[in-house]
């Protein structure tokens, strides 16, 4: 297993710890800043998914001589969308990982915090798989992807830490649980590597890239953008999206 690829994946996942740290230190970023950063993350993920990962997936299928590669690439893409949508379906609305639960009773807060941590772990599993496999092929491509995932993991850490802090009064323990919830990403990388290593080749990698692209597009459109817009800073969110796409475009040109 490539150490650098795993390290990139682990750091992206454990950024939930930053969300927990924010809660522990009682620091609240401004709505404008949060909207812009979440929008930026969405822009990076959308651009890299549609401009790099999906086309690279189709190229891999063509290189492997798969008939109808131009068709199977999009099929794999939407399979990725379906995969993450099914996972997302099992996360109840009132404990959506990207939303801060309302503060009610301490028993309910403890329950919400624990269930949210579990939901986030399930949600982050395919993200760890995605980051790791991209990093195995191209570290320069994985770095901005990992950065985007890290940014959107911070609110997830906040979502775990807030109810646990309110329920127990132990802010650092709550921050610790937020950090642990991000371990699903490196775990996803390890399990994916163990099971898929024997099958790695142009065709399997092509399908994997297309599936990953679908996962990232769904996360961007279903989680990042709605959360950014919900801050009430619509224009900051949109500017963030465009900025993320622009930075990604420039970085890919420079690294080409």
PDB file of C-alpha atoms in Angstrom:
ATOM      1  CA  UNK A   1       0.000   0.000   0.000  1.00  0.00           C
ATOM      2  CA  UNK A   2       1.375   3.398  -1.003  1.00  0.00           C
ATOM      3  CA  UNK A   3       2.155   5.340   2.204  1.00  0.00           C
ATOM      4  CA  UNK A   4       1.676   8.771   0.633  1.00  0.00           C
ATOM      5  CA  UNK A   5      -1.712   7.806  -0.799  1.00  0.00           C
ATOM      6  CA  UNK A   6      -2.862   6.489   2.566  1.00  0.00           C
ATOM      7  CA  UNK A   7      -1.554   9.582   4.384  1.00  0.00           C
ATOM      8  CA  UNK A   8      -3.481  11.889   2.029  1.00  0.00           C
ATOM      9  CA  UNK A   9      -6.639   9.877   2.598  1.00  0.00           C
ATOM     10  CA  UNK A  10      -6.187   9.808   6.383  1.00  0.00           C
ATOM     11  CA  UNK A  11      -5.588  13.543   6.644  1.00  0.00           C
ATOM     12  CA  UNK A  12      -8.712  14.263   4.576  1.00  0.00           C
ATOM     13  CA  UNK A  13     -10.804  12.034   6.810  1.00  0.00           C
ATOM     14  CA  UNK A  14      -9.423  13.264  10.107  1.00  0.00           C
ATOM     15  CA  UNK A  15     -10.258  16.864   9.250  1.00  0.00           C
ATOM     16  CA  UNK A  16     -13.465  16.117  11.173  1.00  0.00           C
ATOM     17  CA  UNK A  17     -11.177  16.747  14.146  1.00  0.00           C
ATOM     18  CA  UNK A  18     -10.975  20.403  13.085  1.00  0.00           C
ATOM     19  CA  UNK A  19     -14.749  20.631  13.345  1.00  0.00           C
ATOM     20  CA  UNK A  20     -14.558  19.148  16.816  1.00  0.00           C
ATOM     21  CA  UNK A  21     -11.799  21.582  17.743  1.00  0.00           C
ATOM     22  CA  UNK A  22     -13.893  24.547  16.608  1.00  0.00           C
ATOM     23  CA  UNK A  23     -16.710  23.379  18.883  1.00  0.00           C
ATOM     24  CA  UNK A  24     -14.316  22.786  21.795  1.00  0.00           C
ATOM     25  CA  UNK A  25     -12.829  26.253  21.428  1.00  0.00           C
ATOM     26  CA  UNK A  26     -16.279  27.779  20.821  1.00  0.00           C
ATOM     27  CA  UNK A  27     -15.219  29.496  17.664  1.00  0.00           C
ATOM     28  CA  UNK A  28     -17.902  30.089  15.084  1.00  0.00           C
ATOM     29  CA  UNK A  29     -16.833  31.065  11.533  1.00  0.00           C
ATOM     30  CA  UNK A  30     -18.915  33.757   9.859  1.00  0.00           C
ATOM     31  CA  UNK A  31     -21.751  32.700   7.580  1.00  0.00           C
ATOM     32  CA  UNK A  32     -20.101  34.397   4.608  1.00  0.00           C
ATOM     33  CA  UNK A  33     -16.822  32.557   5.190  1.00  0.00           C
ATOM     34  CA  UNK A  34     -18.550  29.197   5.662  1.00  0.00           C
ATOM     35  CA  UNK A  35     -20.633  29.674   2.493  1.00  0.00           C
ATOM     36  CA  UNK A  36     -17.578  30.620   0.439  1.00  0.00           C
ATOM     37  CA  UNK A  37     -15.426  27.755   1.713  1.00  0.00           C
ATOM     38  CA  UNK A  38     -18.136  25.130   1.237  1.00  0.00           C
ATOM     39  CA  UNK A  39     -18.857  26.524  -2.229  1.00  0.00           C
ATOM     40  CA  UNK A  40     -15.142  26.444  -3.046  1.00  0.00           C
ATOM     41  CA  UNK A  41     -14.978  22.801  -1.991  1.00  0.00           C
ATOM     42  CA  UNK A  42     -17.992  21.975  -4.180  1.00  0.00           C
ATOM     43  CA  UNK A  43     -16.410  23.759  -7.148  1.00  0.00           C
ATOM     44  CA  UNK A  44     -13.182  21.779  -6.795  1.00  0.00           C
ATOM     45  CA  UNK A  45     -15.022  18.481  -6.538  1.00  0.00           C
ATOM     46  CA  UNK A  46     -17.384  19.176  -9.436  1.00  0.00           C
ATOM     47  CA  UNK A  47     -14.604  20.306 -11.747  1.00  0.00           C
ATOM     48  CA  UNK A  48     -12.217  17.479 -10.961  1.00  0.00           C
ATOM     49  CA  UNK A  49     -15.020  14.911 -11.260  1.00  0.00           C
ATOM     50  CA  UNK A  50     -16.412  16.045 -14.609  1.00  0.00           C
ATOM     51  CA  UNK A  51     -13.245  17.314 -16.285  1.00  0.00           C
ATOM     52  CA  UNK A  52     -10.684  14.795 -15.002  1.00  0.00           C
ATOM     53  CA  UNK A  53     -12.062  11.687 -13.312  1.00  0.00           C
ATOM     54  CA  UNK A  54     -14.934  10.815 -15.660  1.00  0.00           C
ATOM     55  CA  UNK A  55     -12.920  11.359 -18.889  1.00  0.00           C
ATOM     56  CA  UNK A  56     -10.004   9.432 -17.374  1.00  0.00           C
ATOM     57  CA  UNK A  57     -12.404   6.625 -16.543  1.00  0.00           C
ATOM     58  CA  UNK A  58     -13.632   6.455 -20.149  1.00  0.00           C
ATOM     59  CA  UNK A  59     -10.015   6.543 -21.395  1.00  0.00           C
ATOM     60  CA  UNK A  60      -9.160   3.609 -19.121  1.00  0.00           C
ATOM     61  CA  UNK A  61     -12.017   1.563 -20.506  1.00  0.00           C
ATOM     62  CA  UNK A  62     -10.972   2.385 -24.061  1.00  0.00           C
ATOM     63  CA  UNK A  63      -7.361   1.462 -23.277  1.00  0.00           C
ATOM     64  CA  UNK A  64      -8.590  -1.906 -21.981  1.00  0.00           C
ATOM     65  CA  UNK A  65     -10.456  -2.438 -25.265  1.00  0.00           C
ATOM     66  CA  UNK A  66     -13.886  -2.453 -23.618  1.00  0.00           C
ATOM     67  CA  UNK A  67     -16.578  -2.218 -26.290  1.00  0.00           C
ATOM     68  CA  UNK A  68     -18.856   0.778 -25.795  1.00  0.00           C
ATOM     69  CA  UNK A  69     -16.460   2.518 -23.393  1.00  0.00           C
ATOM     70  CA  UNK A  70     -18.148   5.863 -24.094  1.00  0.00           C
ATOM     71  CA  UNK A  71     -21.379   4.338 -22.791  1.00  0.00           C
ATOM     72  CA  UNK A  72     -20.028   2.306 -19.848  1.00  0.00           C
ATOM     73  CA  UNK A  73     -18.161   5.302 -18.430  1.00  0.00           C
ATOM     74  CA  UNK A  74     -21.386   7.286 -17.831  1.00  0.00           C
ATOM     75  CA  UNK A  75     -23.098   4.094 -16.608  1.00  0.00           C
ATOM     76  CA  UNK A  76     -20.393   3.708 -13.954  1.00  0.00           C
ATOM     77  CA  UNK A  77     -20.703   7.414 -13.147  1.00  0.00           C
ATOM     78  CA  UNK A  78     -24.410   7.115 -12.389  1.00  0.00           C
ATOM     79  CA  UNK A  79     -23.762   3.891 -10.501  1.00  0.00           C
ATOM     80  CA  UNK A  80     -21.566   5.982  -8.203  1.00  0.00           C
ATOM     81  CA  UNK A  81     -24.362   8.518  -7.828  1.00  0.00           C
ATOM     82  CA  UNK A  82     -26.791   5.715  -6.971  1.00  0.00           C
ATOM     83  CA  UNK A  83     -24.363   4.165  -4.465  1.00  0.00           C
ATOM     84  CA  UNK A  84     -23.903   7.317  -2.426  1.00  0.00           C
ATOM     85  CA  UNK A  85     -27.595   8.210  -2.761  1.00  0.00           C
ATOM     86  CA  UNK A  86     -28.574   4.858  -1.242  1.00  0.00           C
ATOM     87  CA  UNK A  87     -26.119   5.392   1.608  1.00  0.00           C
ATOM     88  CA  UNK A  88     -27.473   8.899   2.095  1.00  0.00           C
ATOM     89  CA  UNK A  89     -31.015   7.532   2.182  1.00  0.00           C
ATOM     90  CA  UNK A  90     -30.257   5.765   5.462  1.00  0.00           C
ATOM     91  CA  UNK A  91     -29.275   9.035   7.154  1.00  0.00           C
ATOM     92  CA  UNK A  92     -32.461  10.508   8.708  1.00  0.00           C
ATOM     93  CA  UNK A  93     -33.258  14.133   7.916  1.00  0.00           C
ATOM     94  CA  UNK A  94     -33.040  15.309  11.521  1.00  0.00           C
ATOM     95  CA  UNK A  95     -29.470  14.092  11.895  1.00  0.00           C
ATOM     96  CA  UNK A  96     -28.124  15.081   8.494  1.00  0.00           C
ATOM     97  CA  UNK A  97     -24.339  15.172   8.965  1.00  0.00           C
ATOM     98  CA  UNK A  98     -24.041  18.618   7.353  1.00  0.00           C
ATOM     99  CA  UNK A  99     -26.613  20.263   9.555  1.00  0.00           C
ATOM    100  CA  UNK A 100     -26.259  21.305  13.175  1.00  0.00           C
ATOM    101  CA  UNK A 101     -28.918  19.533  15.241  1.00  0.00           C
ATOM    102  CA  UNK A 102     -31.237  21.651  17.359  1.00  0.00           C
ATOM    103  CA  UNK A 103     -30.426  21.869  21.039  1.00  0.00           C
ATOM    104  CA  UNK A 104     -33.113  20.082  23.074  1.00  0.00           C
ATOM    105  CA  UNK A 105     -32.776  17.585  25.952  1.00  0.00           C
ATOM    106  CA  UNK A 106     -29.429  16.139  26.996  1.00  0.00           C
ATOM    107  CA  UNK A 107     -30.553  12.532  26.418  1.00  0.00           C
ATOM    108  CA  UNK A 108     -31.697  13.380  22.908  1.00  0.00           C
ATOM    109  CA  UNK A 109     -28.483  15.302  22.286  1.00  0.00           C
ATOM    110  CA  UNK A 110     -26.358  12.339  23.307  1.00  0.00           C
ATOM    111  CA  UNK A 111     -28.368  10.035  21.051  1.00  0.00           C
ATOM    112  CA  UNK A 112     -28.194  12.478  18.155  1.00  0.00           C
ATOM    113  CA  UNK A 113     -24.435  12.853  18.553  1.00  0.00           C
ATOM    114  CA  UNK A 114     -23.771   9.112  18.587  1.00  0.00           C
ATOM    115  CA  UNK A 115     -26.077   8.360  15.657  1.00  0.00           C
ATOM    116  CA  UNK A 116     -24.630  11.263  13.686  1.00  0.00           C
ATOM    117  CA  UNK A 117     -21.115   9.925  14.264  1.00  0.00           C
ATOM    118  CA  UNK A 118     -22.189   6.513  12.932  1.00  0.00           C
ATOM    119  CA  UNK A 119     -23.990   8.082   9.975  1.00  0.00           C
ATOM    120  CA  UNK A 120     -20.931  10.135   9.077  1.00  0.00           C
ATOM    121  CA  UNK A 121     -18.717   7.054   9.306  1.00  0.00           C
ATOM    122  CA  UNK A 122     -20.955   5.274   6.777  1.00  0.00           C
ATOM    123  CA  UNK A 123     -21.065   8.400   4.627  1.00  0.00           C
ATOM    124  CA  UNK A 124     -17.277   8.868   4.646  1.00  0.00           C
ATOM    125  CA  UNK A 125     -16.404   5.274   3.781  1.00  0.00           C
ATOM    126  CA  UNK A 126     -16.694   5.675  -0.026  1.00  0.00           C
ATOM    127  CA  UNK A 127     -14.912   9.040   0.159  1.00  0.00           C
ATOM    128  CA  UNK A 128     -11.869   7.346   1.682  1.00  0.00           C
ATOM    129  CA  UNK A 129     -11.999   4.717  -1.034  1.00  0.00           C
ATOM    130  CA  UNK A 130     -12.198   7.450  -3.672  1.00  0.00           C
ATOM    131  CA  UNK A 131      -9.338   9.584  -2.365  1.00  0.00           C
ATOM    132  CA  UNK A 132      -7.010   6.641  -1.923  1.00  0.00           C
ATOM    133  CA  UNK A 133      -7.517   5.171  -5.385  1.00  0.00           C
ATOM    134  CA  UNK A 134      -7.082   8.540  -7.076  1.00  0.00           C
ATOM    135  CA  UNK A 135      -3.888   9.088  -5.067  1.00  0.00           C
ATOM    136  CA  UNK A 136      -2.544   5.699  -6.151  1.00  0.00           C
ATOM    137  CA  UNK A 137      -2.721   6.845  -9.767  1.00  0.00           C
ATOM    138  CA  UNK A 138      -1.896  10.544  -9.522  1.00  0.00           C
ATOM    139  CA  UNK A 139      -0.936  12.275  -6.260  1.00  0.00           C
ATOM    140  CA  UNK A 140      -1.154  15.720  -7.883  1.00  0.00           C
ATOM    141  CA  UNK A 141      -4.784  14.993  -8.746  1.00  0.00           C
ATOM    142  CA  UNK A 142      -5.546  13.570  -5.315  1.00  0.00           C
ATOM    143  CA  UNK A 143      -4.271  16.581  -3.347  1.00  0.00           C
ATOM    144  CA  UNK A 144      -6.987  19.065  -4.411  1.00  0.00           C
ATOM    145  CA  UNK A 145      -9.590  16.311  -4.125  1.00  0.00           C
ATOM    146  CA  UNK A 146      -8.435  15.518  -0.581  1.00  0.00           C
ATOM    147  CA  UNK A 147      -8.476  19.234   0.241  1.00  0.00           C
ATOM    148  CA  UNK A 148     -12.069  19.538  -0.940  1.00  0.00           C
ATOM    149  CA  UNK A 149     -13.110  16.504   1.103  1.00  0.00           C
ATOM    150  CA  UNK A 150     -11.264  17.861   4.135  1.00  0.00           C
ATOM    151  CA  UNK A 151     -13.142  21.155   3.889  1.00  0.00           C
ATOM    152  CA  UNK A 152     -16.528  19.486   3.786  1.00  0.00           C
ATOM    153  CA  UNK A 153     -15.578  17.135   6.641  1.00  0.00           C
ATOM    154  CA  UNK A 154     -15.176  20.072   9.032  1.00  0.00           C
ATOM    155  CA  UNK A 155     -18.953  20.727   9.310  1.00  0.00           C
ATOM    156  CA  UNK A 156     -19.418  16.994   9.829  1.00  0.00           C
ATOM    157  CA  UNK A 157     -17.120  17.178  12.840  1.00  0.00           C
ATOM    158  CA  UNK A 158     -19.133  20.109  14.137  1.00  0.00           C
ATOM    159  CA  UNK A 159     -22.359  18.130  13.691  1.00  0.00           C
ATOM    160  CA  UNK A 160     -20.963  15.329  15.865  1.00  0.00           C
ATOM    161  CA  UNK A 161     -19.389  17.506  18.541  1.00  0.00           C
ATOM    162  CA  UNK A 162     -22.214  20.005  19.159  1.00  0.00           C
ATOM    163  CA  UNK A 163     -24.879  17.591  20.478  1.00  0.00           C
ATOM    164  CA  UNK A 164     -22.341  15.580  22.499  1.00  0.00           C
ATOM    165  CA  UNK A 165     -20.965  18.733  24.096  1.00  0.00           C
ATOM    166  CA  UNK A 166     -24.466  19.911  24.977  1.00  0.00           C
ATOM    167  CA  UNK A 167     -25.406  16.492  26.362  1.00  0.00           C
ATOM    168  CA  UNK A 168     -22.300  15.804  28.465  1.00  0.00           C
ATOM    169  CA  UNK A 169     -20.666  19.176  29.013  1.00  0.00           C
ATOM    170  CA  UNK A 170     -17.367  17.534  28.041  1.00  0.00           C
ATOM    171  CA  UNK A 171     -16.207  19.568  25.088  1.00  0.00           C
ATOM    172  CA  UNK A 172     -12.893  17.794  24.529  1.00  0.00           C
ATOM    173  CA  UNK A 173     -14.478  14.358  24.665  1.00  0.00           C
ATOM    174  CA  UNK A 174     -16.993  15.598  22.081  1.00  0.00           C
ATOM    175  CA  UNK A 175     -14.105  16.811  19.921  1.00  0.00           C
ATOM    176  CA  UNK A 176     -12.497  13.378  20.244  1.00  0.00           C
ATOM    177  CA  UNK A 177     -15.629  11.645  18.969  1.00  0.00           C
ATOM    178  CA  UNK A 178     -15.688  14.057  16.039  1.00  0.00           C
ATOM    179  CA  UNK A 179     -12.121  13.043  15.183  1.00  0.00           C
ATOM    180  CA  UNK A 180     -12.940   9.333  15.448  1.00  0.00           C
ATOM    181  CA  UNK A 181     -15.871   9.693  13.050  1.00  0.00           C
ATOM    182  CA  UNK A 182     -13.394  10.614  10.314  1.00  0.00           C
ATOM    183  CA  UNK A 183     -11.499   7.324  10.668  1.00  0.00           C
ATOM    184  CA  UNK A 184     -13.998   5.741   8.277  1.00  0.00           C
ATOM    185  CA  UNK A 185     -12.096   7.276   5.358  1.00  0.00           C
ATOM    186  CA  UNK A 186      -8.729   5.570   5.922  1.00  0.00           C
ATOM    187  CA  UNK A 187     -10.619   2.380   6.871  1.00  0.00           C
ATOM    188  CA  UNK A 188     -12.482   2.621   3.558  1.00  0.00           C
ATOM    189  CA  UNK A 189      -9.149   2.981   1.797  1.00  0.00           C
ATOM    190  CA  UNK A 190      -7.696  -0.131   3.455  1.00  0.00           C
ATOM    191  CA  UNK A 191     -10.732  -2.330   2.829  1.00  0.00           C
ATOM    192  CA  UNK A 192     -11.082  -1.133  -0.761  1.00  0.00           C
ATOM    193  CA  UNK A 193      -7.394  -1.800  -1.412  1.00  0.00           C
ATOM    194  CA  UNK A 194      -7.508  -5.306   0.082  1.00  0.00           C
ATOM    195  CA  UNK A 195     -10.527  -6.402  -1.918  1.00  0.00           C
ATOM    196  CA  UNK A 196      -9.777  -4.645  -5.204  1.00  0.00           C
ATOM    197  CA  UNK A 197      -5.975  -4.931  -5.480  1.00  0.00           C
ATOM    198  CA  UNK A 198      -6.124  -8.259  -7.390  1.00  0.00           C
ATOM    199  CA  UNK A 199      -8.450  -6.694  -9.949  1.00  0.00           C
ATOM    200  CA  UNK A 200      -6.569  -3.459 -10.632  1.00  0.00           C
ATOM    201  CA  UNK A 201      -6.071  -2.810 -14.345  1.00  0.00           C
ATOM    202  CA  UNK A 202      -7.079  -0.288 -17.025  1.00  0.00           C
ATOM    203  CA  UNK A 203     -10.703  -1.493 -17.130  1.00  0.00           C
ATOM    204  CA  UNK A 204     -11.256  -1.733 -13.363  1.00  0.00           C
ATOM    205  CA  UNK A 205      -9.512   1.587 -12.775  1.00  0.00           C
ATOM    206  CA  UNK A 206     -11.613   3.183 -15.519  1.00  0.00           C
ATOM    207  CA  UNK A 207     -14.805   2.023 -13.838  1.00  0.00           C
ATOM    208  CA  UNK A 208     -13.489   3.081 -10.435  1.00  0.00           C
ATOM    209  CA  UNK A 209     -12.672   6.602 -11.614  1.00  0.00           C
ATOM    210  CA  UNK A 210     -16.123   6.999 -13.174  1.00  0.00           C
ATOM    211  CA  UNK A 211     -17.833   5.713 -10.006  1.00  0.00           C
ATOM    212  CA  UNK A 212     -15.740   8.060  -7.870  1.00  0.00           C
ATOM    213  CA  UNK A 213     -16.747  10.973 -10.103  1.00  0.00           C
ATOM    214  CA  UNK A 214     -20.411  10.128  -9.513  1.00  0.00           C
ATOM    215  CA  UNK A 215     -19.902   9.969  -5.759  1.00  0.00           C
ATOM    216  CA  UNK A 216     -18.159  13.337  -5.674  1.00  0.00           C
ATOM    217  CA  UNK A 217     -20.773  15.067  -7.836  1.00  0.00           C
ATOM    218  CA  UNK A 218     -23.572  13.797  -5.597  1.00  0.00           C
ATOM    219  CA  UNK A 219     -21.790  14.941  -2.433  1.00  0.00           C
ATOM    220  CA  UNK A 220     -21.237  18.374  -3.968  1.00  0.00           C
ATOM    221  CA  UNK A 221     -24.806  18.883  -5.182  1.00  0.00           C
ATOM    222  CA  UNK A 222     -26.652  17.204  -2.327  1.00  0.00           C
ATOM    223  CA  UNK A 223     -24.529  18.280   0.631  1.00  0.00           C
ATOM    224  CA  UNK A 224     -22.019  21.030   0.015  1.00  0.00           C
ATOM    225  CA  UNK A 225     -24.062  23.466  -2.078  1.00  0.00           C
ATOM    226  CA  UNK A 226     -27.305  23.222  -0.069  1.00  0.00           C
ATOM    227  CA  UNK A 227     -25.340  23.696   3.158  1.00  0.00           C
ATOM    228  CA  UNK A 228     -23.511  26.694   1.714  1.00  0.00           C
ATOM    229  CA  UNK A 229     -26.722  28.304   0.441  1.00  0.00           C
ATOM    230  CA  UNK A 230     -28.506  27.597   3.740  1.00  0.00           C
ATOM    231  CA  UNK A 231     -26.175  30.098   5.429  1.00  0.00           C
ATOM    232  CA  UNK A 232     -28.111  32.835   3.637  1.00  0.00           C
ATOM    233  CA  UNK A 233     -24.991  33.951   1.765  1.00  0.00           C
ATOM    234  CA  UNK A 234     -26.036  32.769  -1.690  1.00  0.00           C
ATOM    235  CA  UNK A 235     -23.599  34.935  -3.653  1.00  0.00           C
ATOM    236  CA  UNK A 236     -20.655  33.970  -1.445  1.00  0.00           C
ATOM    237  CA  UNK A 237     -21.492  30.311  -2.112  1.00  0.00           C
ATOM    238  CA  UNK A 238     -21.680  30.833  -5.886  1.00  0.00           C
ATOM    239  CA  UNK A 239     -18.438  32.842  -5.938  1.00  0.00           C
ATOM    240  CA  UNK A 240     -16.845  30.035  -3.939  1.00  0.00           C
ATOM    241  CA  UNK A 241     -17.965  27.445  -6.507  1.00  0.00           C
ATOM    242  CA  UNK A 242     -16.573  29.465  -9.400  1.00  0.00           C
ATOM    243  CA  UNK A 243     -13.377  30.137  -7.480  1.00  0.00           C
ATOM    244  CA  UNK A 244     -12.926  26.450  -6.725  1.00  0.00           C
ATOM    245  CA  UNK A 245     -13.385  25.549 -10.389  1.00  0.00           C
ATOM    246  CA  UNK A 246     -10.961  28.263 -11.474  1.00  0.00           C
ATOM    247  CA  UNK A 247      -8.269  27.207  -9.014  1.00  0.00           C
ATOM    248  CA  UNK A 248      -8.689  23.583 -10.058  1.00  0.00           C
ATOM    249  CA  UNK A 249      -8.482  24.494 -13.741  1.00  0.00           C
ATOM    250  CA  UNK A 250      -5.304  26.547 -13.258  1.00  0.00           C
ATOM    251  CA  UNK A 251      -3.668  23.879 -11.099  1.00  0.00           C
ATOM    252  CA  UNK A 252      -4.358  21.153 -13.655  1.00  0.00           C
ATOM    253  CA  UNK A 253      -2.915  23.279 -16.480  1.00  0.00           C
ATOM    254  CA  UNK A 254       0.221  24.008 -14.448  1.00  0.00           C
ATOM    255  CA  UNK A 255       0.655  20.352 -13.489  1.00  0.00           C
ATOM    256  CA  UNK A 256       0.037  19.064 -17.015  1.00  0.00           C
TER     257      UNK A 256
END
